[in-house]
């Protein structure tokens, strides 16, 4: 009886840990490729009003043009991904044909974000075999595409959470009680 209870508790804890590991918390993140060499970024953007929809690109991780993304769970494994401070007039990551774009004028779109192991995640259009995929090519800042799942590293992403308190403003990222702290989502 005691052995059965202990086994049940151990299995329950394992199930809870597995459930936690499979989901991403809502928060502010930098989103990196699986090697953490490049990060999601917007640009170049033509200076026009209203702002045009432009391709989401990868820039070197240390670039000052790398964006911060508000990742908000809407339900289950579904999220919206909005740049900057998450306001509705900020750029939102959207699918456009076989490509991944950002739009300042359109509504946010839901994305399915699921764990792929080793702290990496797959981002895809919900209920479709359309995975956000990085490509290396002749373009210095390659745009992202939507492709069928193939399990390759160029379809896996790392989310590095940037925690801060309610006094958040540009240039002042910190956790409550601690300044300039970055922590990886685990």
Coordinates of C-alpha atoms in Angstrom, one line a residue:
X1 CA 0.0 0.0 0.0
X2 CA 2.8 2.5 0.9
X3 CA 4.8 1.4 -2.1
X4 CA 1.7 2.0 -4.3
X5 CA 1.1 5.5 -2.8
X6 CA 4.8 6.4 -3.3
X7 CA 4.7 5.2 -6.9
X8 CA 1.5 7.2 -7.5
X9 CA 3.0 10.3 -6.1
X10 CA 6.2 9.9 -8.1
X11 CA 4.3 9.3 -11.3
X12 CA 2.1 12.4 -10.5
X13 CA 5.1 14.6 -10.0
X14 CA 6.7 13.3 -13.2
X15 CA 3.4 14.1 -15.1
X16 CA 3.3 17.6 -13.6
X17 CA 7.0 18.2 -14.6
X18 CA 6.3 16.9 -18.1
X19 CA 3.3 19.2 -18.4
X20 CA 5.3 22.2 -17.2
X21 CA 8.2 21.4 -19.6
X22 CA 5.9 21.2 -22.6
X23 CA 4.5 24.7 -22.3
X24 CA 5.9 28.2 -22.5
X25 CA 4.9 30.8 -20.0
X26 CA 3.5 34.1 -21.2
X27 CA 6.1 36.8 -20.9
X28 CA 8.7 38.9 -22.7
X29 CA 11.3 37.0 -24.7
X30 CA 14.1 37.3 -27.2
X31 CA 13.6 34.5 -29.7
X32 CA 16.8 32.8 -31.0
X33 CA 17.6 30.2 -33.5
X34 CA 18.6 26.8 -32.1
X35 CA 22.3 27.8 -31.9
X36 CA 21.6 31.2 -30.3
X37 CA 23.6 32.9 -33.0
X38 CA 20.7 34.8 -34.6
X39 CA 17.5 36.3 -33.3
X40 CA 14.0 37.4 -34.5
X41 CA 14.2 41.0 -35.8
X42 CA 12.2 43.5 -37.8
X43 CA 13.7 45.3 -40.7
X44 CA 14.4 47.0 -42.9
X45 CA 11.2 48.8 -42.7
X46 CA 10.3 51.6 -45.3
X47 CA 9.5 54.9 -43.7
X48 CA 5.8 55.2 -44.7
X49 CA 2.5 55.5 -43.0
X50 CA 0.7 53.3 -42.4
X51 CA 3.6 50.9 -41.8
X52 CA 4.0 48.2 -44.4
X53 CA 4.0 44.5 -43.5
X54 CA 7.6 43.3 -43.8
X55 CA 9.3 39.9 -43.5
X56 CA 10.5 38.7 -40.1
X57 CA 14.2 38.3 -40.3
X58 CA 17.1 36.8 -38.4
X59 CA 19.8 39.2 -37.2
X60 CA 23.0 38.4 -35.3
X61 CA 22.1 37.9 -31.6
X62 CA 24.2 40.8 -30.4
X63 CA 22.7 43.3 -32.8
X64 CA 21.0 46.3 -31.3
X65 CA 18.2 45.8 -33.8
X66 CA 17.1 42.5 -32.2
X67 CA 13.6 42.8 -30.9
X68 CA 11.9 41.8 -27.7
X69 CA 8.6 39.9 -28.1
X70 CA 5.6 39.7 -25.9
X71 CA 4.5 36.0 -26.1
X72 CA 1.0 35.6 -24.7
X73 CA -0.8 32.3 -24.2
X74 CA -4.3 32.5 -25.6
X75 CA -5.2 28.8 -24.8
X76 CA -3.4 25.5 -24.6
X77 CA -0.3 25.6 -26.8
X78 CA -1.6 28.7 -28.7
X79 CA 0.1 32.1 -28.4
X80 CA 0.2 35.6 -29.9
X81 CA 3.7 37.1 -30.5
X82 CA 3.8 40.9 -30.4
X83 CA 6.9 43.1 -30.6
X84 CA 8.0 45.8 -28.1
X85 CA 5.7 46.5 -25.2
X86 CA 2.9 44.3 -26.6
X87 CA 0.5 47.1 -27.6
X88 CA -2.0 46.5 -30.4
X89 CA -0.2 49.0 -32.6
X90 CA 3.1 47.2 -32.3
X91 CA 4.3 44.7 -34.9
X92 CA 2.7 41.3 -34.7
X93 CA 4.2 38.1 -36.2
X94 CA 1.8 36.8 -38.9
X95 CA 1.8 34.2 -41.6
X96 CA 1.7 35.5 -45.2
X97 CA 1.7 32.8 -47.8
X98 CA 4.7 30.6 -47.3
X99 CA 6.5 33.4 -45.3
X100 CA 6.6 34.9 -41.9
X101 CA 5.9 38.6 -41.7
X102 CA 5.3 41.3 -39.1
X103 CA 2.3 43.6 -39.3
X104 CA 1.7 46.8 -37.4
X105 CA -1.8 47.3 -38.8
X106 CA -3.3 43.8 -38.8
X107 CA -4.7 41.8 -35.9
X108 CA -2.5 39.4 -34.0
X109 CA -2.5 35.8 -35.2
X110 CA -2.3 32.7 -33.1
X111 CA 0.7 30.4 -33.3
X112 CA 1.2 26.9 -31.8
X113 CA 4.4 26.8 -29.7
X114 CA 5.4 23.3 -28.6
X115 CA 8.5 21.9 -26.9
X116 CA 11.0 20.1 -29.2
X117 CA 13.4 19.0 -26.4
X118 CA 16.6 20.5 -25.0
X119 CA 14.8 23.8 -24.2
X120 CA 13.9 24.4 -27.8
X121 CA 10.4 25.0 -29.3
X122 CA 8.7 24.6 -32.6
X123 CA 6.5 27.5 -33.8
X124 CA 3.8 26.7 -36.3
X125 CA 0.4 27.7 -37.6
X126 CA -2.1 25.8 -35.4
X127 CA -3.4 22.6 -36.9
X128 CA -1.2 22.9 -40.0
X129 CA 2.1 21.5 -41.1
X130 CA 3.5 25.0 -41.5
X131 CA 6.6 25.4 -39.3
X132 CA 8.6 28.7 -38.9
X133 CA 11.9 27.8 -40.6
X134 CA 15.2 29.7 -40.9
X135 CA 17.2 29.6 -44.1
X136 CA 20.8 30.5 -44.7
X137 CA 21.4 31.9 -48.1
X138 CA 22.7 34.9 -50.0
X139 CA 20.5 37.3 -48.0
X140 CA 22.6 38.8 -45.2
X141 CA 19.5 39.0 -42.9
X142 CA 17.5 36.0 -44.1
X143 CA 13.7 36.1 -43.8
X144 CA 11.8 33.3 -42.2
X145 CA 9.6 30.9 -44.1
X146 CA 6.8 28.4 -43.4
X147 CA 7.6 24.9 -44.4
X148 CA 6.5 21.3 -43.6
X149 CA 8.0 19.8 -40.4
X150 CA 11.3 18.1 -41.0
X151 CA 12.8 18.0 -37.5
X152 CA 15.9 20.0 -38.5
X153 CA 17.6 22.5 -36.2
X154 CA 16.5 25.4 -38.5
X155 CA 12.9 24.7 -37.3
X156 CA 13.7 24.9 -33.6
X157 CA 13.8 28.1 -31.5
X158 CA 15.0 29.1 -28.0
X159 CA 13.0 31.6 -26.0
X160 CA 15.1 33.6 -23.5
X161 CA 12.8 35.3 -21.1
X162 CA 13.4 38.9 -20.0
X163 CA 11.7 39.4 -16.6
X164 CA 10.9 42.8 -15.3
X165 CA 8.5 44.5 -12.9
X166 CA 5.6 47.0 -13.5
X167 CA 8.1 49.9 -13.8
X168 CA 9.2 48.5 -17.2
X169 CA 10.3 51.0 -19.8
X170 CA 12.8 50.8 -22.6
X171 CA 16.4 50.4 -21.4
X172 CA 15.3 49.3 -17.9
X173 CA 14.8 45.5 -18.0
X174 CA 14.9 43.9 -14.6
X175 CA 13.2 41.4 -12.2
X176 CA 11.6 42.6 -9.1
X177 CA 14.3 43.4 -6.6
X178 CA 17.1 42.8 -9.1
X179 CA 18.5 44.8 -12.0
X180 CA 19.6 43.7 -15.5
X181 CA 18.8 40.0 -15.2
X182 CA 18.2 37.6 -18.0
X183 CA 17.0 34.1 -17.4
X184 CA 16.4 31.2 -19.8
X185 CA 12.9 29.7 -20.0
X186 CA 13.3 26.1 -18.6

